[in-house]
Amino acid sequence: MMSEATVADTRRLNLKPQDLTDAYGPPSNFLEIDIFNPQTVGVGRARYTSYELRMRTNLPIFKLKESCVRRRYSDFEWLKNELERDSKIVVPPLPGKALKRQLPFRGDEGIFEESFIEERRQGLEQFINKIAGHPLAQNERCLHMFLQEEAIDRNYVPGKVRQ
Amino acid sequence: MSFFGFGQNAELELVLSDAESRRRAEHKTEEGKKEKYFLFYDGETVSGRVILTLKHPNKRLEHKGIKVEFIGQIELYYDRGNHHEFVSLVKDLARPGEFTQSQTFDFEFTHVEKPYESYTGQNVKLRYFLRATVSRRLNDVVKEMDIVVHTLSTYPELNSSIKMEVGIEDCLHIEFEYNKSKYHLKDVIVGKIYFLLVRIKIKHMEIDIIKRETTGTGPNVYHENDTIAKYEIMDGAPVRGESIPIRLFLAGYELTPTMRDINKKFSVRYYLNLVLIDEEERRYFKQQEVVLLRKGDIVRKSMSHQAAIASQLFEGTSSHAEARTPSQPAENNGRQ
């Protein structure tokens, strides 16, 4: 017996009960990228540091669910430029280029100083995790090549992954 | 404006005939202060008297006529010189002449049309007011009294719910539902958000009420957006299959009814903005217009009757809840 309701009906709308496999299953947004194991290779002027980049994910847009590649700082710069040109996202900043550290007559190891390499490693890890999680960046071929192919082909054809 | 100048002999006062019984409503002034004004509805008669007081009763007051006007006008802040009057009624109270003593003039504007609601916004103002004028050779004596007009709507017969599935392909799919598309100002928005696909890391979700005031026409259209409310409805990361309920009480916010193309000069529209924020502070949102209406005041039943209705509505959903009835005998009944 409903008299004219002078009080608003605030009952919840009909909710579909959640499937238990959905409720307790692994989340579908798993994406983790670790940057570790820095190694300095080469001699003299051609010396550089490269980092191991390991990616684990269950996002279907990535072809490989696990991948492991080696990348150097200039590869990250290349990726930043490609994304700034082709995608509409605001690309987060990279850790510094440290030009001062590359000048001669320094008291320390310059850019091969352990503490600097660790600082840079952390910055690169933050950078790549932010980008890889961005739905618009995930559409770019350059990101997939960077994360999952052994070598970066600088002559590649830029484009989108999804139609 | 009344002039309190040097040598001013006359003072005007406007008094409504039903000043004792008529309700007053709060309305924000342009400066943001809240003041109370007499409340009128469309079609109501506006009647009262103009009291002319001579400060120096020995001096004569020469004048070129006394009149009272009822005016409804729209004022665009960027174009203050041009007032757009959509209601303009005038009653002459006295022919040119002179006064030697204070006088009172009765007036009545019968069944005045007041088609729009009073509105004071960011870029535009719609107001109704009475203006009494004593015309003189050099400067007029003027007194204005603002009133507030509310427009009431009957409850719409057709008030369908809003239900939509939106998302980013392969990334985030949600189905949102709001129980109605037209709400009154003291209503409750009841809804739900159902997650079909979640491939991003969501941190929290909120619902915002956005007011959009549009002024100007053609190439000079200007939209002013104002977020009236932000209400968090979910904290944490949802997974597929989860439903998040929404219950947003509108009475707590400063809202006006939706106003569409008032006198072709301005509009005020409201939108619900559903915002999801992920762990990198990226925002995903879906905006949906809702129509707000002003309902006539409901006669208030007693509190216990309201509580009884509310508990009926609640218990209707949980069939196994045991309702305690007052007729159950108390345990220690009959003990000394």
Short mmCIF file of C-alpha atoms in Angstrom, two decimals:
data_model
loop_
_atom_site.label_atom_id
_atom_site.label_comp_id
_atom_site.label_asym_id
_atom_site.label_seq_id
_atom_site.Cartn_x
_atom_site.Cartn_y
_atom_site.Cartn_z
CA MET A 1 0.00 0.00 0.00
CA MET A 2 1.89 2.98 -1.32
CA SER A 3 0.56 6.36 -0.25
CA GLU A 4 1.91 9.24 -2.33
CA ALA A 5 5.59 9.12 -1.53
CA THR A 6 6.59 12.40 0.07
CA VAL A 7 9.92 10.75 0.79
CA ALA A 8 12.23 10.07 -2.14
CA ASP A 9 12.82 6.46 -3.12
CA THR A 10 16.55 6.00 -2.57
CA ARG A 11 16.74 2.24 -2.96
CA ARG A 12 19.57 0.93 -5.10
CA LEU A 13 18.90 0.06 -8.70
CA ASN A 14 18.94 -3.59 -9.67
CA LEU A 15 22.50 -4.81 -9.44
CA LYS A 16 23.67 -7.85 -11.35
CA PRO A 17 25.37 -10.23 -8.92
CA GLN A 18 29.07 -10.49 -9.67
CA ASP A 19 30.45 -13.75 -10.99
CA LEU A 20 32.83 -15.29 -8.46
CA THR A 21 35.48 -15.92 -11.09
CA ASP A 22 35.41 -12.23 -11.95
CA ALA A 23 35.52 -11.23 -8.31
CA TYR A 24 38.45 -13.47 -7.35
CA GLY A 25 40.22 -13.81 -10.68
CA PRO A 26 43.46 -12.04 -11.50
CA PRO A 27 42.94 -8.42 -12.49
CA SER A 28 43.00 -7.81 -16.24
CA ASN A 29 45.19 -4.71 -15.89
CA PHE A 30 48.47 -6.36 -14.91
CA LEU A 31 51.45 -4.42 -16.33
CA GLU A 32 54.87 -4.26 -14.71
CA ILE A 33 58.10 -3.03 -16.20
CA ASP A 34 61.39 -3.33 -14.35
CA ILE A 35 64.63 -1.66 -15.33
CA PHE A 36 67.69 -3.23 -13.77
CA ASN A 37 71.15 -4.68 -14.35
CA PRO A 38 72.96 -1.63 -15.78
CA GLN A 39 76.07 -2.51 -17.69
CA THR A 40 78.66 -0.22 -19.14
CA VAL A 41 80.11 -1.49 -22.40
CA GLY A 42 82.57 -0.18 -24.96
CA VAL A 43 85.83 1.78 -24.62
CA GLY A 44 86.88 5.41 -24.66
CA ARG A 45 84.47 7.76 -26.36
CA ALA A 46 82.20 4.90 -27.45
CA ARG A 47 81.46 3.86 -23.89
CA TYR A 48 77.81 3.75 -22.85
CA THR A 49 75.56 2.20 -20.24
CA SER A 50 72.66 -0.06 -21.15
CA TYR A 51 69.86 -1.30 -18.92
CA GLU A 52 67.81 -4.46 -18.94
CA LEU A 53 64.11 -3.84 -19.40
CA ARG A 54 61.78 -6.64 -18.34
CA MET A 55 58.08 -6.44 -18.98
CA ARG A 56 55.31 -8.65 -17.62
CA THR A 57 51.69 -8.11 -18.56
CA ASN A 58 48.34 -9.71 -19.26
CA LEU A 59 47.03 -6.86 -21.42
CA PRO A 60 45.98 -8.35 -24.74
CA ILE A 61 47.32 -5.43 -26.75
CA PHE A 62 50.90 -6.59 -26.10
CA LYS A 63 51.88 -9.56 -28.25
CA LEU A 64 54.25 -11.05 -25.68
CA LYS A 65 53.16 -11.57 -22.10
CA GLU A 66 56.78 -11.47 -21.01
CA SER A 67 59.69 -9.81 -22.69
CA CYS A 68 63.24 -8.81 -21.89
CA VAL A 69 65.37 -6.36 -23.90
CA ARG A 70 68.39 -4.11 -23.38
CA ARG A 71 68.06 -0.38 -23.91
CA ARG A 72 70.28 2.69 -23.50
CA TYR A 73 69.37 6.28 -22.66
CA SER A 74 69.32 7.44 -26.29
CA ASP A 75 66.75 4.72 -27.05
CA PHE A 76 64.49 6.29 -24.45
CA GLU A 77 65.02 9.68 -26.06
CA TRP A 78 64.07 8.20 -29.42
CA LEU A 79 60.85 6.79 -27.92
CA LYS A 80 59.97 10.13 -26.33
CA ASN A 81 60.40 11.94 -29.64
CA GLU A 82 58.33 9.40 -31.56
CA LEU A 83 55.48 9.64 -29.07
CA GLU A 84 55.55 13.41 -28.92
CA ARG A 85 55.29 13.56 -32.69
CA ASP A 86 52.71 10.83 -33.36
CA SER A 87 50.51 10.45 -30.33
CA LYS A 88 48.30 13.00 -28.66
CA ILE A 89 49.58 12.34 -25.18
CA VAL A 90 51.59 14.61 -22.97
CA VAL A 91 54.79 12.63 -22.58
CA PRO A 92 56.27 12.72 -19.07
CA PRO A 93 59.84 14.02 -18.72
CA LEU A 94 62.91 11.79 -18.92
CA PRO A 95 65.61 11.93 -16.25
CA GLY A 96 68.21 14.53 -17.12
CA LYS A 97 70.67 14.31 -19.99
CA ALA A 98 73.56 15.19 -17.62
CA LEU A 99 75.69 17.04 -20.18
CA LYS A 100 77.82 18.52 -17.43
CA ARG A 101 78.82 15.07 -16.38
CA GLN A 102 80.18 14.41 -19.87
CA LEU A 103 82.69 17.28 -19.73
CA PRO A 104 86.34 16.36 -19.19
CA PHE A 105 88.42 16.95 -16.08
CA ARG A 106 85.84 15.75 -13.60
CA GLY A 107 86.90 14.34 -10.27
CA ASP A 108 84.51 11.39 -10.60
CA GLU A 109 83.38 8.89 -13.20
CA GLY A 110 80.93 11.35 -14.80
CA ILE A 111 78.01 9.55 -16.34
CA PHE A 112 79.43 6.20 -15.34
CA GLU A 113 79.32 7.07 -11.68
CA GLU A 114 77.37 4.38 -9.79
CA SER A 115 75.10 6.78 -7.94
CA PHE A 116 74.23 8.60 -11.16
CA ILE A 117 73.45 5.37 -12.96
CA GLU A 118 71.12 4.34 -10.14
CA GLU A 119 69.37 7.75 -10.21
CA ARG A 120 68.94 7.46 -13.96
CA ARG A 121 67.68 3.88 -13.69
CA GLN A 122 64.93 4.96 -11.31
CA GLY A 123 63.90 7.84 -13.55
CA LEU A 124 63.77 5.59 -16.61
CA GLU A 125 61.68 3.02 -14.75
CA GLN A 126 59.13 5.64 -13.72
CA PHE A 127 59.07 7.07 -17.22
CA ILE A 128 58.43 3.79 -19.02
CA ASN A 129 55.77 2.59 -16.56
CA LYS A 130 53.83 5.82 -16.95
CA ILE A 131 53.93 5.64 -20.71
CA ALA A 132 53.23 1.94 -21.13
CA GLY A 133 50.06 2.27 -19.02
CA HIS A 134 48.64 5.05 -21.19
CA PRO A 135 45.86 3.71 -23.44
CA LEU A 136 46.81 6.09 -26.28
CA ALA A 137 50.50 5.27 -26.11
CA GLN A 138 49.62 1.56 -26.29
CA ASN A 139 48.34 2.20 -29.81
CA GLU A 140 51.73 3.30 -31.10
CA ARG A 141 53.97 0.87 -32.96
CA CYS A 142 57.09 2.56 -31.60
CA LEU A 143 56.18 1.64 -28.02
CA HIS A 144 55.69 -2.04 -28.88
CA MET A 145 58.96 -2.14 -30.75
CA PHE A 146 60.75 -0.45 -27.86
CA LEU A 147 59.37 -2.83 -25.26
CA GLN A 148 59.32 -6.15 -27.00
CA GLU A 149 61.64 -6.29 -30.00
CA GLU A 150 65.30 -7.03 -29.50
CA ALA A 151 66.58 -4.10 -31.52
CA ILE A 152 65.08 -0.78 -32.42
CA ASP A 153 64.80 -0.24 -36.15
CA ARG A 154 65.18 3.50 -36.58
CA ASN A 155 63.98 3.17 -40.17
CA TYR A 156 60.69 1.66 -39.19
CA VAL A 157 57.37 2.91 -40.53
CA PRO A 158 55.57 4.78 -37.75
CA GLY A 159 51.93 3.83 -37.27
CA LYS A 160 49.14 2.62 -35.03
CA VAL A 161 48.73 -0.90 -33.72
CA ARG A 162 44.92 -0.90 -33.60
CA GLN A 163 42.66 -0.12 -36.57
CA MET B 1 18.39 54.05 -6.64
CA SER B 2 17.13 56.68 -4.29
CA PHE B 3 19.01 59.91 -4.12
CA PHE B 4 19.96 61.08 -0.68
CA GLY B 5 21.22 64.37 -2.04
CA PHE B 6 21.64 67.76 -0.50
CA GLY B 7 18.34 69.57 -0.73
CA GLN B 8 16.35 66.41 -1.37
CA ASN B 9 12.91 66.87 0.06
CA ALA B 10 11.10 63.72 -1.01
CA GLU B 11 11.49 60.12 0.09
CA LEU B 12 9.75 57.19 -1.55
CA GLU B 13 8.84 53.87 -0.02
CA LEU B 14 7.27 50.82 -1.65
CA VAL B 15 5.13 48.50 0.48
CA LEU B 16 3.28 45.41 -0.73
CA SER B 17 -0.32 44.99 0.36
CA ASP B 18 0.34 41.38 1.43
CA ALA B 19 3.75 42.03 2.99
CA GLU B 20 2.69 40.25 6.19
CA SER B 21 1.47 37.05 4.60
CA ARG B 22 3.63 36.67 1.52
CA ARG B 23 6.52 34.24 1.71
CA ARG B 24 10.09 35.34 1.16
CA ALA B 25 12.74 33.41 -0.67
CA GLU B 26 16.51 33.60 -0.45
CA HIS B 27 18.32 34.72 -3.56
CA LYS B 28 21.98 35.43 -4.15
CA THR B 29 22.91 38.98 -5.13
CA GLU B 30 25.49 39.78 -7.78
CA GLU B 31 28.12 40.19 -5.06
CA GLY B 32 27.35 36.73 -3.75
CA LYS B 33 25.43 37.73 -0.63
CA LYS B 34 22.22 35.88 0.20
CA GLU B 35 19.20 38.09 0.76
CA LYS B 36 15.49 37.50 1.18
CA TYR B 37 12.96 38.87 -1.24
CA PHE B 38 9.19 38.55 -1.59
CA LEU B 39 8.32 35.49 -3.64
CA PHE B 40 5.90 35.64 -6.56
CA TYR B 41 4.65 33.15 -9.11
CA ASP B 42 3.44 33.60 -12.65
CA GLY B 43 -0.01 35.17 -12.90
CA GLU B 44 -0.09 36.56 -9.37
CA THR B 45 -1.25 40.11 -8.80
CA VAL B 46 1.31 42.58 -7.53
CA SER B 47 -0.34 45.26 -5.43
CA GLY B 48 0.70 47.70 -2.76
CA ARG B 49 1.26 51.35 -2.11
CA VAL B 50 3.82 54.03 -2.78
CA ILE B 51 4.44 56.29 0.23
CA LEU B 52 5.76 59.72 -0.59
CA THR B 53 7.23 61.46 2.46
CA LEU B 54 8.24 65.09 2.49
CA LYS B 55 11.24 65.61 4.74
CA HIS B 56 10.57 69.32 5.13
CA PRO B 57 6.79 69.58 5.22
CA ASN B 58 6.86 73.35 4.88
CA LYS B 59 8.62 73.28 1.49
CA ARG B 60 6.54 72.51 -1.56
CA LEU B 61 7.51 69.61 -3.78
CA GLU B 62 7.02 70.44 -7.44
CA HIS B 63 6.96 67.43 -9.77
CA LYS B 64 6.20 66.42 -13.34
CA GLY B 65 4.30 63.22 -12.52
CA ILE B 66 4.48 60.16 -10.28
CA LYS B 67 4.33 56.64 -11.62
CA VAL B 68 5.02 53.06 -10.55
CA GLU B 69 6.34 50.36 -12.88
CA PHE B 70 6.62 46.60 -12.74
CA ILE B 71 9.58 45.45 -14.78
CA GLY B 72 11.09 42.13 -15.72
CA GLN B 73 14.44 42.46 -17.41
CA ILE B 74 17.53 40.59 -18.51
CA GLU B 75 20.89 42.21 -17.95
CA LEU B 76 24.04 40.89 -19.65
CA TYR B 77 27.05 41.91 -17.58
CA TYR B 78 29.21 42.63 -20.62
CA ASP B 79 26.53 44.89 -22.08
CA ARG B 80 25.17 46.76 -19.07
CA GLY B 81 23.83 49.68 -21.04
CA ASN B 82 21.22 47.54 -22.76
CA HIS B 83 18.54 46.12 -20.52
CA HIS B 84 16.23 43.70 -22.29
CA GLU B 85 12.80 44.23 -20.79
CA PHE B 86 10.40 41.38 -21.36
CA VAL B 87 7.75 42.62 -18.94
CA SER B 88 7.04 46.33 -18.60
CA LEU B 89 3.88 47.61 -16.93
CA VAL B 90 3.27 51.13 -15.75
CA LYS B 91 0.64 52.86 -13.66
CA ASP B 92 0.46 56.63 -13.39
CA LEU B 93 -0.17 57.69 -9.81
CA ALA B 94 -0.24 61.47 -10.05
CA ARG B 95 -0.40 64.14 -12.75
CA PRO B 96 2.23 66.91 -12.78
CA GLY B 97 1.66 69.26 -9.89
CA GLU B 98 2.93 69.96 -6.43
CA PHE B 99 2.69 68.47 -2.95
CA THR B 100 2.69 70.22 0.36
CA GLN B 101 2.31 67.14 2.50
CA SER B 102 3.20 63.42 2.48
CA GLN B 103 0.92 61.19 0.45
CA THR B 104 0.19 57.51 -0.17
CA PHE B 105 -0.75 56.07 -3.56
CA ASP B 106 -2.28 52.60 -3.99
CA PHE B 107 -1.45 50.53 -7.05
CA GLU B 108 -2.33 47.15 -8.46
CA PHE B 109 -0.84 45.19 -11.35
CA THR B 110 -3.40 42.47 -11.94
CA HIS B 111 -2.43 38.91 -12.87
CA VAL B 112 1.06 39.85 -14.01
CA GLU B 113 2.79 37.48 -16.41
CA LYS B 114 6.12 36.39 -15.03
CA PRO B 115 7.27 33.87 -17.60
CA TYR B 116 10.82 33.24 -16.35
CA GLU B 117 12.49 32.50 -13.05
CA SER B 118 14.70 35.12 -11.36
CA TYR B 119 18.34 34.29 -11.94
CA THR B 120 21.61 35.85 -10.88
CA GLY B 121 24.55 34.24 -12.62
CA GLN B 122 28.15 34.73 -13.61
CA ASN B 123 27.49 36.73 -16.76
CA VAL B 124 23.80 37.47 -16.79
CA LYS B 125 21.02 38.48 -14.44
CA LEU B 126 17.25 38.22 -14.81
CA ARG B 127 15.32 40.24 -12.30
CA TYR B 128 11.86 41.53 -11.55
CA PHE B 129 11.29 44.76 -9.62
CA LEU B 130 8.88 47.54 -8.80
CA ARG B 131 10.08 51.05 -9.49
CA ALA B 132 8.38 54.20 -8.21
CA THR B 133 9.43 57.47 -9.85
CA VAL B 134 8.74 61.10 -9.01
CA SER B 135 9.72 62.97 -12.18
CA ARG B 136 11.22 66.39 -11.62
CA ARG B 137 12.87 69.07 -13.68
CA LEU B 138 16.46 68.36 -12.71
CA ASN B 139 16.61 64.91 -11.11
CA ASP B 140 14.01 62.24 -10.50
CA VAL B 141 13.38 60.58 -7.16
CA VAL B 142 13.41 56.84 -7.71
CA LYS B 143 12.83 53.84 -5.45
CA GLU B 144 13.18 50.24 -6.54
CA MET B 145 12.13 47.03 -4.83
CA ASP B 146 13.34 43.69 -6.16
CA ILE B 147 11.16 40.63 -5.97
CA VAL B 148 11.96 37.01 -6.70
CA VAL B 149 9.97 34.84 -9.11
CA HIS B 150 9.99 31.04 -9.10
CA THR B 151 8.67 28.97 -12.00
CA LEU B 152 7.10 25.66 -11.03
CA SER B 153 6.86 22.56 -13.17
CA THR B 154 4.47 19.71 -12.80
CA TYR B 155 6.17 16.38 -12.52
CA PRO B 156 6.79 15.09 -16.06
CA GLU B 157 4.71 12.10 -17.06
CA LEU B 158 7.53 10.57 -19.01
CA ASN B 159 10.74 10.49 -17.02
CA SER B 160 12.87 7.75 -18.47
CA SER B 161 16.09 6.60 -16.92
CA ILE B 162 19.45 7.29 -18.52
CA LYS B 163 21.30 4.08 -19.31
CA MET B 164 24.39 3.89 -21.49
CA GLU B 165 27.40 1.76 -22.22
CA VAL B 166 30.57 3.73 -22.85
CA GLY B 167 34.26 3.15 -22.86
CA ILE B 168 37.61 2.98 -24.57
CA GLU B 169 37.93 -0.03 -26.80
CA ASP B 170 39.64 -2.99 -25.13
CA CYS B 171 40.62 -0.78 -22.25
CA LEU B 172 37.65 0.30 -20.13
CA HIS B 173 33.97 -0.47 -20.64
CA ILE B 174 31.32 0.69 -18.20
CA GLU B 175 27.56 0.78 -18.17
CA PHE B 176 26.13 3.68 -16.22
CA GLU B 177 22.53 4.22 -15.24
CA TYR B 178 20.75 7.13 -13.56
CA ASN B 179 17.19 6.44 -12.42
CA LYS B 180 15.69 9.53 -14.09
CA SER B 181 16.53 12.14 -16.71
CA LYS B 182 14.54 14.92 -15.02
CA TYR B 183 15.10 15.72 -11.36
CA HIS B 184 13.58 18.30 -9.06
CA LEU B 185 15.78 20.49 -6.90
CA LYS B 186 15.36 18.41 -3.74
CA ASP B 187 15.52 15.08 -5.52
CA VAL B 188 17.97 12.21 -5.16
CA ILE B 189 20.01 10.86 -8.04
CA VAL B 190 20.00 7.09 -7.69
CA GLY B 191 22.18 5.20 -10.10
CA LYS B 192 24.87 2.62 -10.64
CA ILE B 193 28.09 2.08 -12.51
CA TYR B 194 28.68 -1.47 -13.77
CA PHE B 195 32.18 -2.42 -14.89
CA LEU B 196 32.24 -4.59 -18.00
CA LEU B 197 35.95 -4.40 -18.69
CA VAL B 198 38.77 -2.91 -16.65
CA ARG B 199 42.23 -2.96 -18.17
CA ILE B 200 43.53 0.19 -16.53
CA LYS B 201 44.45 0.74 -12.89
CA ILE B 202 41.67 2.87 -11.48
CA LYS B 203 42.31 4.74 -8.26
CA HIS B 204 38.92 6.30 -7.62
CA MET B 205 35.73 7.51 -9.23
CA GLU B 206 33.63 10.60 -8.62
CA ILE B 207 30.54 12.25 -9.96
CA ASP B 208 30.49 16.00 -10.54
CA ILE B 209 27.55 18.35 -11.08
CA ILE B 210 28.47 20.95 -13.67
CA LYS B 211 26.45 24.08 -14.36
CA ARG B 212 26.87 25.64 -17.77
CA GLU B 213 25.67 29.19 -18.28
CA THR B 214 25.49 30.20 -21.93
CA THR B 215 25.13 33.85 -22.89
CA GLY B 216 25.06 35.55 -26.26
CA THR B 217 24.03 34.32 -29.67
CA GLY B 218 25.63 33.39 -32.97
CA PRO B 219 29.38 34.02 -33.06
CA ASN B 220 29.31 35.66 -29.62
CA VAL B 221 28.25 32.62 -27.65
CA TYR B 222 30.03 32.29 -24.32
CA HIS B 223 29.87 29.24 -22.08
CA GLU B 224 30.75 29.50 -18.43
CA ASN B 225 31.22 26.15 -16.72
CA ASP B 226 31.07 25.85 -12.98
CA THR B 227 31.57 22.64 -11.01
CA ILE B 228 28.89 22.85 -8.34
CA ALA B 229 29.67 19.55 -6.65
CA LYS B 230 32.24 16.79 -6.57
CA TYR B 231 31.14 13.61 -4.91
CA GLU B 232 33.42 10.59 -4.62
CA ILE B 233 31.51 7.36 -5.19
CA MET B 234 34.30 4.81 -5.27
CA ASP B 235 37.73 4.49 -3.72
CA GLY B 236 39.94 1.67 -4.96
CA ALA B 237 40.33 -0.51 -8.02
CA PRO B 238 37.24 -2.22 -9.39
CA VAL B 239 37.26 -5.45 -11.39
CA ARG B 240 34.96 -6.84 -14.06
CA GLY B 241 31.42 -7.48 -12.89
CA GLU B 242 31.41 -5.00 -10.01
CA SER B 243 28.57 -2.54 -9.55
CA ILE B 244 29.04 0.72 -7.70
CA PRO B 245 25.83 2.36 -6.41
CA ILE B 246 25.21 6.10 -6.59
CA ARG B 247 23.02 8.09 -4.25
CA LEU B 248 23.44 11.85 -4.62
CA PHE B 249 21.11 14.18 -2.68
CA LEU B 250 20.58 17.38 -4.65
CA ALA B 251 19.10 19.39 -1.79
CA GLY B 252 22.58 20.03 -0.43
CA TYR B 253 23.71 22.03 -3.44
CA GLU B 254 22.90 25.45 -4.82
CA LEU B 255 20.96 24.61 -7.95
CA THR B 256 18.46 26.41 -10.15
CA PRO B 257 16.02 24.86 -12.60
CA THR B 258 17.28 24.16 -16.12
CA MET B 259 16.66 27.28 -18.24
CA ARG B 260 16.60 26.87 -22.00
CA ASP B 261 17.12 29.87 -24.26
CA ILE B 262 15.43 32.40 -21.98
CA ASN B 263 14.03 35.18 -24.15
CA LYS B 264 16.72 34.08 -26.65
CA LYS B 265 19.33 35.61 -24.37
CA PHE B 266 20.79 32.91 -22.12
CA SER B 267 20.60 29.30 -20.98
CA VAL B 268 21.47 27.47 -17.80
CA ARG B 269 21.96 23.74 -18.13
CA TYR B 270 23.21 21.05 -15.80
CA TYR B 271 25.36 18.02 -16.48
CA LEU B 272 26.42 15.01 -14.49
CA ASN B 273 30.07 14.26 -15.12
CA LEU B 274 31.24 10.79 -14.24
CA VAL B 275 35.02 10.87 -13.74
CA LEU B 276 37.37 7.92 -13.31
CA ILE B 277 40.95 8.61 -12.26
CA ASP B 278 43.72 6.08 -12.72
CA GLU B 279 46.96 5.65 -10.82
CA GLU B 280 48.79 8.07 -13.10
CA GLU B 281 46.18 10.77 -12.50
CA ARG B 282 44.75 10.31 -15.99
CA ARG B 283 41.06 11.22 -16.08
CA TYR B 284 38.40 9.37 -18.06
CA PHE B 285 35.00 11.01 -18.08
CA LYS B 286 31.48 10.89 -19.48
CA GLN B 287 29.18 13.91 -19.32
CA GLN B 288 25.43 13.60 -19.43
CA GLU B 289 22.84 16.35 -19.28
CA VAL B 290 20.11 16.19 -16.65
CA VAL B 291 17.09 18.46 -16.56
CA LEU B 292 16.38 20.15 -13.23
CA LEU B 293 12.88 21.30 -12.36
CA ARG B 294 11.38 23.24 -9.49
CA LYS B 295 8.50 21.35 -7.94
CA GLY B 296 5.77 23.03 -5.93
CA ASP B 297 6.31 22.58 -2.21
CA ILE B 298 4.97 19.31 -0.89
CA VAL B 299 2.75 19.54 2.15
CA ARG B 300 4.85 18.01 4.89
CA LYS B 301 3.37 15.01 6.62
CA SER B 302 4.38 14.29 10.19
CA MET B 303 7.87 12.90 10.77
CA SER B 304 6.63 9.50 11.94
CA HIS B 305 4.54 9.10 8.81
CA GLN B 306 7.57 9.93 6.65
CA ALA B 307 9.68 7.46 8.60
CA ALA B 308 7.04 4.78 8.08
CA ILE B 309 7.05 5.30 4.32
CA ALA B 310 10.86 5.26 4.20
CA SER B 311 11.10 1.99 6.12
CA GLN B 312 8.48 0.39 3.87
CA LEU B 313 10.54 1.29 0.84
CA PHE B 314 13.68 -0.12 2.49
CA GLU B 315 12.16 -3.35 3.81
CA GLY B 316 10.57 -4.06 0.46
CA THR B 317 14.01 -5.13 -0.84
CA SER B 318 15.10 -7.40 2.00
CA SER B 319 12.47 -10.04 2.43
CA HIS B 320 14.19 -11.74 5.32
CA ALA B 321 14.52 -8.68 7.51
CA GLU B 322 12.41 -9.08 10.62
CA ALA B 323 10.43 -5.99 11.40
CA ARG B 324 9.89 -5.31 15.05
CA THR B 325 6.33 -4.34 15.73
CA PRO B 326 5.29 -2.32 18.76
CA SER B 327 2.62 -4.88 19.56
CA GLN B 328 5.14 -7.45 20.84
CA PRO B 329 4.81 -7.70 24.58
CA ALA B 330 7.79 -6.54 26.60
CA GLU B 331 9.66 -9.21 28.52
CA ASN B 332 9.25 -7.83 31.98
CA ASN B 333 5.68 -6.85 31.52
CA GLY B 334 3.74 -7.39 34.67
CA ARG B 335 6.75 -7.55 36.98
CA GLN B 336 6.65 -5.36 40.02
#
